[in-house]
Each structure stands twice: as structure tokens, then as C-alpha cells.
PDB file of C-alpha atoms in Angstrom:
ATOM      1  CA  GLU R  58       0.080   0.195   0.064  1.00 96.00           C
ATOM      2  CA  VAL R  59       1.135   3.253  -0.835  1.00 97.00           C
ATOM      3  CA  GLN R  60       2.017   5.563   1.865  1.00 98.00           C
ATOM      4  CA  LEU R  61       3.256   9.442   1.532  1.00 98.00           C
ATOM      5  CA  LEU R  62       3.458  11.046   5.268  1.00 98.00           C
ATOM      6  CA  GLU R  63       4.131  14.567   5.692  1.00 98.00           C
ATOM      7  CA  SER R  64       5.933  16.323   8.662  1.00 98.00           C
ATOM      8  CA  GLY R  65       7.742  19.604   8.974  1.00 98.00           C
ATOM      9  CA  GLY R  66       4.729  22.024   8.986  1.00 97.00           C
ATOM     10  CA  GLY R  67       4.300  24.712  11.910  1.00 98.00           C
ATOM     11  CA  LEU R  68       4.118  28.498  12.521  1.00 98.00           C
ATOM     12  CA  VAL R  69       6.486  31.015  11.043  1.00 98.00           C
ATOM     13  CA  GLN R  70       7.044  34.714  10.742  1.00 98.00           C
ATOM     14  CA  PRO R  71       6.665  36.249   7.326  1.00 98.00           C
ATOM     15  CA  GLY R  72       9.890  36.049   6.067  1.00 98.00           C
ATOM     16  CA  GLY R  73      10.940  33.118   7.249  1.00 98.00           C
ATOM     17  CA  SER R  74      11.720  29.836   6.462  1.00 98.00           C
ATOM     18  CA  LEU R  75      10.492  26.165   6.439  1.00 98.00           C
ATOM     19  CA  ARG R  76      11.289  22.560   5.332  1.00 98.00           C
ATOM     20  CA  LEU R  77       8.644  19.912   4.479  1.00 98.00           C
ATOM     21  CA  SER R  78       9.483  16.511   4.117  1.00 98.00           C
ATOM     22  CA  CYS R  79       7.344  13.997   2.823  1.00 98.00           C
ATOM     23  CA  ALA R  80       8.038  10.110   3.355  1.00 98.00           C
ATOM     24  CA  ALA R  81       7.310   7.421   0.740  1.00 98.00           C
ATOM     25  CA  SER R  82       6.893   3.919   1.174  1.00 98.00           C
ATOM     26  CA  GLY R  83       4.620   0.841  -0.368  1.00 98.00           C
ATOM     27  CA  PHE R  84       6.092   1.451  -3.881  1.00 98.00           C
ATOM     28  CA  THR R  85       9.426   2.225  -6.081  1.00 98.00           C
ATOM     29  CA  PHE R  86       9.913   5.931  -4.487  1.00 98.00           C
ATOM     30  CA  SER R  87      12.672   6.085  -7.555  1.00 98.00           C
ATOM     31  CA  SER R  88      10.634   5.095 -10.064  1.00 97.00           C
ATOM     32  CA  TYR R  89       8.032   8.099  -9.892  1.00 97.00           C
ATOM     33  CA  ALA R  90       8.078  11.589 -10.002  1.00 97.00           C
ATOM     34  CA  MET R  91       6.361  13.370  -7.234  1.00 98.00           C
ATOM     35  CA  SER R  92       4.302  16.835  -6.546  1.00 98.00           C
ATOM     36  CA  TRP R  93       3.140  19.360  -4.257  1.00 98.00           C
ATOM     37  CA  VAL R  94      -0.133  20.568  -3.483  1.00 98.00           C
ATOM     38  CA  ARG R  95      -0.845  23.278  -1.366  1.00 98.00           C
ATOM     39  CA  GLN R  96      -4.550  24.073  -0.322  1.00 98.00           C
ATOM     40  CA  ALA R  97      -5.070  27.581   1.789  1.00 98.00           C
ATOM     41  CA  PRO R  98      -7.991  27.411   4.414  1.00 97.00           C
ATOM     42  CA  GLY R  99     -11.275  26.901   3.206  1.00 96.00           C
ATOM     43  CA  LYS R 100     -10.112  27.305  -0.725  1.00 97.00           C
ATOM     44  CA  GLY R 101      -9.390  24.944  -3.173  1.00 98.00           C
ATOM     45  CA  LEU R 102      -6.483  23.132  -4.575  1.00 98.00           C
ATOM     46  CA  GLU R 103      -2.880  24.664  -6.069  1.00 98.00           C
ATOM     47  CA  TRP R 104      -0.375  22.868  -7.719  1.00 98.00           C
ATOM     48  CA  VAL R 105       3.367  24.083  -5.997  1.00 98.00           C
ATOM     49  CA  SER R 106       6.158  21.936  -7.697  1.00 98.00           C
ATOM     50  CA  HIS R 107       6.870  18.961  -9.272  1.00 97.00           C
ATOM     51  CA  ILE R 108      10.135  16.716  -9.361  1.00 98.00           C
ATOM     52  CA  THR R 109      11.091  13.996 -12.242  1.00 97.00           C
ATOM     53  CA  SER R 110      11.864  10.548 -10.217  1.00 97.00           C
ATOM     54  CA  SER R 111      15.394  11.090 -11.246  1.00 97.00           C
ATOM     55  CA  SER R 112      15.420  15.161 -10.213  1.00 96.00           C
ATOM     56  CA  ALA R 113      16.682  16.036 -13.734  1.00 96.00           C
ATOM     57  CA  GLY R 114      13.891  18.021 -13.775  1.00 96.00           C
ATOM     58  CA  THR R 115      11.977  20.607 -11.696  1.00 97.00           C
ATOM     59  CA  ASP R 116       9.034  22.972 -11.820  1.00 96.00           C
ATOM     60  CA  TYR R 117       7.316  25.761  -9.884  1.00 98.00           C
ATOM     61  CA  ALA R 118       4.058  27.615  -9.526  1.00 98.00           C
ATOM     62  CA  ASP R 119       4.841  30.868 -10.533  1.00 97.00           C
ATOM     63  CA  SER R 120       3.603  32.260  -6.918  1.00 98.00           C
ATOM     64  CA  VAL R 121       6.571  30.261  -5.685  1.00 98.00           C
ATOM     65  CA  LYS R 122       9.224  30.704  -8.003  1.00 98.00           C
ATOM     66  CA  GLY R 123      12.506  31.601  -6.315  1.00 98.00           C
ATOM     67  CA  ARG R 124      11.202  31.291  -2.935  1.00 98.00           C
ATOM     68  CA  PHE R 125      10.327  27.169  -2.895  1.00 98.00           C
ATOM     69  CA  THR R 126      12.772  24.481  -3.626  1.00 98.00           C
ATOM     70  CA  ILE R 127      11.917  20.933  -4.460  1.00 98.00           C
ATOM     71  CA  SER R 128      14.411  18.033  -3.741  1.00 98.00           C
ATOM     72  CA  ARG R 129      13.940  14.013  -3.053  1.00 98.00           C
ATOM     73  CA  ASP R 130      16.233  11.478  -1.676  1.00 98.00           C
ATOM     74  CA  ASN R 131      15.880   8.345  -3.513  1.00 98.00           C
ATOM     75  CA  SER R 132      18.094   6.527  -1.226  1.00 98.00           C
ATOM     76  CA  LYS R 133      15.832   7.379   2.046  1.00 98.00           C
ATOM     77  CA  SER R 134      12.716   7.163  -0.056  1.00 98.00           C
ATOM     78  CA  MET R 135      12.037  10.912   0.605  1.00 98.00           C
ATOM     79  CA  LEU R 136      10.315  14.018  -0.403  1.00 98.00           C
ATOM     80  CA  TYR R 137      11.321  17.571   0.669  1.00 98.00           C
ATOM     81  CA  LEU R 138      10.357  21.706  -0.221  1.00 98.00           C
ATOM     82  CA  ASP R 139      12.433  23.797   1.066  1.00 98.00           C
ATOM     83  CA  MET R 140      10.381  27.535   1.386  1.00 98.00           C
ATOM     84  CA  SER R 141      12.063  30.709   1.898  1.00 98.00           C
ATOM     85  CA  SER R 142      10.875  34.250   2.053  1.00 98.00           C
ATOM     86  CA  LEU R 143       7.505  32.914   3.024  1.00 98.00           C
ATOM     87  CA  LYS R 144       4.728  35.354   3.213  1.00 98.00           C
ATOM     88  CA  ALA R 145       1.273  35.106   4.932  1.00 98.00           C
ATOM     89  CA  GLU R 146      -0.287  34.060   1.537  1.00 98.00           C
ATOM     90  CA  ASP R 147       1.566  30.924   1.532  1.00 98.00           C
ATOM     91  CA  THR R 148      -0.712  29.476   4.678  1.00 98.00           C
ATOM     92  CA  ALA R 149      -2.017  26.299   3.695  1.00 98.00           C
ATOM     93  CA  VAL R 150      -1.963  22.419   3.745  1.00 98.00           C
ATOM     94  CA  TYR R 151       0.764  21.274   1.585  1.00 98.00           C
ATOM     95  CA  PHE R 152       0.225  17.471   0.559  1.00 98.00           C
ATOM     96  CA  CYS R 153       2.611  16.014  -1.541  1.00 98.00           C
ATOM     97  CA  ALA R 154       1.381  13.348  -4.259  1.00 98.00           C
ATOM     98  CA  LYS R 155       2.831  10.725  -6.201  1.00 98.00           C
ATOM     99  CA  ARG R 156       2.558  10.798 -10.418  1.00 97.00           C
ATOM    100  CA  SER R 157       1.177   7.734 -11.672  1.00 95.00           C
ATOM    101  CA  GLY R 158       3.187   6.209 -14.847  1.00 83.00           C
ATOM    102  CA  GLY R 159       2.046   7.456 -18.140  1.00 84.00           C
ATOM    103  CA  VAL R 160       1.826   9.869 -20.556  1.00 87.00           C
ATOM    104  CA  GLN R 161      -0.776  12.068 -18.166  1.00 90.00           C
ATOM    105  CA  TYR R 162      -0.137  13.680 -15.039  1.00 93.00           C
ATOM    106  CA  ILE R 163      -2.207  11.568 -12.794  1.00 97.00           C
ATOM    107  CA  LEU R 164      -1.795  12.091  -8.997  1.00 98.00           C
ATOM    108  CA  ASP R 165      -2.551   9.141  -7.652  1.00 97.00           C
ATOM    109  CA  SER R 166      -1.837   9.078  -3.963  1.00 98.00           C
ATOM    110  CA  TRP R 167      -1.545  11.881  -1.685  1.00 98.00           C
ATOM    111  CA  GLY R 168      -0.504  12.296   1.792  1.00 98.00           C
ATOM    112  CA  GLN R 169      -2.505  13.782   4.866  1.00 98.00           C
ATOM    113  CA  GLY R 170      -0.640  16.940   4.408  1.00 98.00           C
ATOM    114  CA  ALA R 171       1.422  19.569   6.539  1.00 98.00           C
ATOM    115  CA  LEU R 172       0.036  22.746   8.033  1.00 98.00           C
ATOM    116  CA  VAL R 173       1.841  25.862   7.275  1.00 98.00           C
ATOM    117  CA  THR R 174       1.379  29.326   8.753  1.00 98.00           C
ATOM    118  CA  VAL R 175       3.073  32.579   8.057  1.00 98.00           C
ATOM    119  CA  SER R 176       2.232  34.866  10.586  1.00 97.00           C
ATOM    120  CA  SER R 177       3.666  37.255  13.454  1.00 96.00           C
TER     121      SER R 177
ATOM    122  CA  ASP W  75      -2.593  29.301 -17.961  1.00 96.00           C
ATOM    123  CA  ILE W  76      -5.367  26.931 -18.923  1.00 98.00           C
ATOM    124  CA  GLN W  77      -8.430  27.853 -16.632  1.00 98.00           C
ATOM    125  CA  MET W  78     -10.632  25.238 -14.978  1.00 98.00           C
ATOM    126  CA  THR W  79     -13.947  26.066 -14.195  1.00 98.00           C
ATOM    127  CA  GLN W  80     -16.195  24.190 -12.248  1.00 98.00           C
ATOM    128  CA  SER W  81     -20.363  24.225 -12.141  1.00 98.00           C
ATOM    129  CA  PRO W  82     -21.967  24.543  -9.369  1.00 98.00           C
ATOM    130  CA  SER W  83     -20.169  25.647  -7.023  1.00 98.00           C
ATOM    131  CA  SER W  84     -21.981  23.631  -4.441  1.00 98.00           C
ATOM    132  CA  LEU W  85     -25.305  21.795  -4.809  1.00 98.00           C
ATOM    133  CA  SER W  86     -27.674  20.157  -2.402  1.00 98.00           C
ATOM    134  CA  ALA W  87     -28.470  16.462  -3.138  1.00 98.00           C
ATOM    135  CA  SER W  88     -30.664  13.146  -1.120  1.00 97.00           C
ATOM    136  CA  VAL W  89     -29.134   9.591  -1.276  1.00 98.00           C
ATOM    137  CA  GLY W  90     -30.229   8.166  -4.282  1.00 98.00           C
ATOM    138  CA  ASP W  91     -30.021  10.819  -6.183  1.00 98.00           C
ATOM    139  CA  ARG W  92     -28.206  11.535  -9.766  1.00 98.00           C
ATOM    140  CA  VAL W  93     -25.550  14.007  -9.429  1.00 98.00           C
ATOM    141  CA  THR W  94     -23.397  15.997 -12.248  1.00 98.00           C
ATOM    142  CA  ILE W  95     -20.772  18.211 -11.718  1.00 98.00           C
ATOM    143  CA  THR W  96     -19.301  19.859 -15.105  1.00 98.00           C
ATOM    144  CA  CYS W  97     -15.806  21.113 -16.044  1.00 98.00           C
ATOM    145  CA  ARG W  98     -14.931  23.220 -18.520  1.00 98.00           C
ATOM    146  CA  ALA W  99     -11.732  24.246 -19.777  1.00 98.00           C
ATOM    147  CA  SER W 100     -10.197  27.349 -21.150  1.00 98.00           C
ATOM    148  CA  GLN W 101      -8.860  25.684 -24.377  1.00 98.00           C
ATOM    149  CA  SER W 102      -9.050  22.405 -25.653  1.00 98.00           C
ATOM    150  CA  ILE W 103      -7.298  19.746 -23.575  1.00 97.00           C
ATOM    151  CA  ALA W 104      -8.913  16.360 -25.461  1.00 96.00           C
ATOM    152  CA  ASN W 105      -9.202  14.011 -22.164  1.00 96.00           C
ATOM    153  CA  PHE W 106      -6.508  15.288 -20.126  1.00 97.00           C
ATOM    154  CA  VAL W 107      -8.732  15.519 -17.345  1.00 98.00           C
ATOM    155  CA  ASN W 108      -8.633  13.589 -13.738  1.00 98.00           C
ATOM    156  CA  TRP W 109     -11.465  14.013 -11.054  1.00 98.00           C
ATOM    157  CA  TYR W 110     -10.673  14.016  -7.011  1.00 98.00           C
ATOM    158  CA  GLN W 111     -13.002  13.405  -4.198  1.00 98.00           C
ATOM    159  CA  GLN W 112     -11.937  15.472  -0.738  1.00 98.00           C
ATOM    160  CA  LYS W 113     -13.646  14.962   2.520  1.00 98.00           C
ATOM    161  CA  PRO W 114     -13.194  17.499   5.078  1.00 96.00           C
ATOM    162  CA  GLY W 115      -9.351  17.213   6.924  1.00 96.00           C
ATOM    163  CA  LYS W 116      -8.557  14.603   4.214  1.00 97.00           C
ATOM    164  CA  ALA W 117      -6.341  14.338   1.287  1.00 98.00           C
ATOM    165  CA  PRO W 118      -7.907  14.662  -2.424  1.00 98.00           C
ATOM    166  CA  LYS W 119      -8.488  10.731  -3.266  1.00 98.00           C
ATOM    167  CA  LEU W 120      -8.395  10.445  -7.426  1.00 98.00           C
ATOM    168  CA  LEU W 121     -11.765   8.721  -8.838  1.00 98.00           C
ATOM    169  CA  ILE W 122     -11.402   9.569 -12.415  1.00 98.00           C
ATOM    170  CA  TYR W 123      -8.530   9.825 -15.116  1.00 97.00           C
ATOM    171  CA  ALA W 124      -8.092  10.456 -18.116  1.00 97.00           C
ATOM    172  CA  ALA W 125     -11.374  12.175 -18.547  1.00 98.00           C
ATOM    173  CA  SER W 126     -13.054   8.792 -18.403  1.00 98.00           C
ATOM    174  CA  ARG W 127     -11.408   5.772 -16.746  1.00 98.00           C
ATOM    175  CA  LEU W 128     -12.337   4.898 -13.406  1.00 98.00           C
ATOM    176  CA  GLN W 129      -9.325   4.144 -10.502  1.00 97.00           C
ATOM    177  CA  SER W 130      -8.894   1.344  -9.277  1.00 96.00           C
ATOM    178  CA  GLY W 131     -11.115   0.477  -6.440  1.00 97.00           C
ATOM    179  CA  VAL W 132     -13.735   3.397  -7.037  1.00 98.00           C
ATOM    180  CA  PRO W 133     -17.421   2.408  -7.167  1.00 98.00           C
ATOM    181  CA  SER W 134     -18.933   1.984 -10.679  1.00 98.00           C
ATOM    182  CA  ARG W 135     -21.731   4.608  -9.985  1.00 98.00           C
ATOM    183  CA  PHE W 136     -18.654   7.242 -10.768  1.00 98.00           C
ATOM    184  CA  THR W 137     -18.507   8.250 -14.074  1.00 98.00           C
ATOM    185  CA  GLY W 138     -16.850  10.931 -16.006  1.00 98.00           C
ATOM    186  CA  SER W 139     -17.140  12.042 -19.779  1.00 98.00           C
ATOM    187  CA  GLY W 140     -16.315  14.530 -22.501  1.00 97.00           C
ATOM    188  CA  SER W 141     -13.197  15.747 -24.505  1.00 95.00           C
ATOM    189  CA  ARG W 142     -11.967  19.001 -25.608  1.00 97.00           C
ATOM    190  CA  THR W 143     -13.264  21.503 -23.646  1.00 98.00           C
ATOM    191  CA  ASP W 144     -16.488  20.228 -21.829  1.00 98.00           C
ATOM    192  CA  PHE W 145     -16.217  16.954 -19.347  1.00 98.00           C
ATOM    193  CA  SER W 146     -18.475  15.895 -16.666  1.00 98.00           C
ATOM    194  CA  LEU W 147     -18.340  13.545 -13.666  1.00 98.00           C
ATOM    195  CA  THR W 148     -21.687  11.745 -12.711  1.00 98.00           C
ATOM    196  CA  ILE W 149     -22.671   9.684  -9.563  1.00 98.00           C
ATOM    197  CA  SER W 150     -25.749   7.660 -10.552  1.00 98.00           C
ATOM    198  CA  SER W 151     -27.076   7.117  -7.423  1.00 98.00           C
ATOM    199  CA  LEU W 152     -25.532   9.077  -4.263  1.00 98.00           C
ATOM    200  CA  GLN W 153     -24.411   7.341  -1.234  1.00 98.00           C
ATOM    201  CA  ALA W 154     -23.857   9.033   2.207  1.00 97.00           C
ATOM    202  CA  GLU W 155     -20.323   8.941   1.972  1.00 97.00           C
ATOM    203  CA  ASP W 156     -20.181  10.694  -1.247  1.00 98.00           C
ATOM    204  CA  PHE W 157     -21.315  14.123   0.388  1.00 97.00           C
ATOM    205  CA  ALA W 158     -17.758  15.771  -0.729  1.00 98.00           C
ATOM    206  CA  THR W 159     -15.843  17.840  -2.154  1.00 98.00           C
ATOM    207  CA  TYR W 160     -14.856  17.318  -5.951  1.00 98.00           C
ATOM    208  CA  TYR W 161     -12.037  18.746  -8.050  1.00 98.00           C
ATOM    209  CA  CYS W 162     -11.373  18.412 -11.553  1.00 98.00           C
ATOM    210  CA  GLN W 163      -7.695  18.922 -12.957  1.00 98.00           C
ATOM    211  CA  GLN W 164      -6.056  19.484 -16.146  1.00 97.00           C
ATOM    212  CA  SER W 165      -2.730  17.753 -17.593  1.00 95.00           C
ATOM    213  CA  TYR W 166      -2.618  18.860 -21.049  1.00 96.00           C
ATOM    214  CA  SER W 167      -0.354  21.670 -20.286  1.00 94.00           C
ATOM    215  CA  ASN W 168       1.907  23.091 -17.091  1.00 92.00           C
ATOM    216  CA  PRO W 169       1.002  24.283 -14.935  1.00 95.00           C
ATOM    217  CA  LEU W 170      -1.187  21.690 -13.675  1.00 96.00           C
ATOM    218  CA  THR W 171      -4.527  23.510 -13.031  1.00 98.00           C
ATOM    219  CA  PHE W 172      -7.730  22.504 -10.941  1.00 98.00           C
ATOM    220  CA  GLY W 173     -11.059  23.310 -10.997  1.00 98.00           C
ATOM    221  CA  GLY W 174     -12.773  25.515  -7.986  1.00 98.00           C
ATOM    222  CA  GLY W 175     -13.881  22.127  -6.625  1.00 98.00           C
ATOM    223  CA  THR W 176     -18.121  21.214  -6.135  1.00 98.00           C
ATOM    224  CA  LYS W 177     -19.065  20.743  -2.748  1.00 98.00           C
ATOM    225  CA  VAL W 178     -21.937  18.225  -3.049  1.00 98.00           C
ATOM    226  CA  GLU W 179     -24.126  18.818   0.589  1.00 98.00           C
ATOM    227  CA  THR W 180     -26.961  16.922   1.698  1.00 95.00           C
ATOM    228  CA  LYS W 181     -30.575  18.629   0.812  1.00 93.00           C
TER     229      LYS W 181
END
């Protein structure tokens, strides 16, 4: 069974930094691309970032580009999101999600989410 | 960016009702649409991928249809566990974008 478990969320001041982690199990982590998706309180889903299986390629939403960095450690089955210069509008639950194989970008498994609150 | 417009934003229904949610893309996206269900405080769950393919383990009362710009998710006979929020998502081009969601509430 695929399991994704986020950690590292919390309260951070505007301008601060935080690292989210996602521990993966139940599948061959090194074979799949991964994404981060966030959800502001009471709002819809927003894709944040993507990384290929080998880390050769990454992509970011314009809203976080230059401030967030996605990375992974395939030897540990871990996905990361380093967030800096945080703003109040980054307050959200952050989900890590696994991309299924194939041509289309389908998020077939999701973690339970980690809450990040940016506030003074 | 491709905009995904869902309607309605909310609806009230009863157990046993047939429910249809629509999603319109701002440009043609072939069949590059997925549908997710989310319950309060929980992660989204994949229901339908590639517009009409049922994810393994998802009940057959869920069906997806459509192509190009117009897509729909239909629940043939609403069950108690189906009260949730539903999102469409396009994967035709980067960035991935989601519809605004449709909340299915009890009447």
C-alpha cells in the first residue's frame, strides 16, 4: 500500500523559512515523479511544484518560483520542499502527491498534508 | 495557464439522487482531465483519470465523460459517503490547474 507522510509544518513568521518532508513507502519511490500541492484554508487546490523521478527536472508555480525548492533523496524515499521568504499567502495545508506512470500527469496517491501557517 | 471552471460550486442532493458536476477548460485539452474527491480534513482521492477511466477501487457509480473543453463527473446514485467536495484537474499543459471545486451537500 502506498503511503505518503508529510512532516515539518508549523508556525513561521513572514520572511522566514521552513522545510517540509514527505516520507514515501509501499512503492518504488525512485521510479515516480512527485508533486507538492497546497490548499489555503477554506480554498481549493493549487499545484506548487514537481520533480522528476531522477531529480533531472523540476518546475514551480509562478507564485512560489524563486522562493521554494523541491528536492528528493531516492536512497531514503524522501521528498522535500524548502520554503523561504514566506508570505502570509503561503499559509496552507501542503500535500505531497505521487504521479502515476504514463503520459498524463495523474496524482494517484496523496499524503495527509502538513499545515504551514505564516503569521507574526 | 489553462483555466478550469467547475459548476456548480455547490449543490444539495439526497441519497439516491443522480448528480452531475461539470468542468470547462479555457482551451481544448483532449482527455487530459482527472477528477478527485476530498472530504473535510482529508487528502484528495483520485476517482477518474483521462476523463473517463475509473481508478482502481472506486465504485462504478462514478463515471466521467467529455473531451476537448467540456467534461463531467456523474454519480449515478448518491451514497452517504459521497458527500464531499469534488475537483477537476487538467494535465494538458504546465502548470497543472484545478477547478474551484464543487461541494456536494445533503439536502
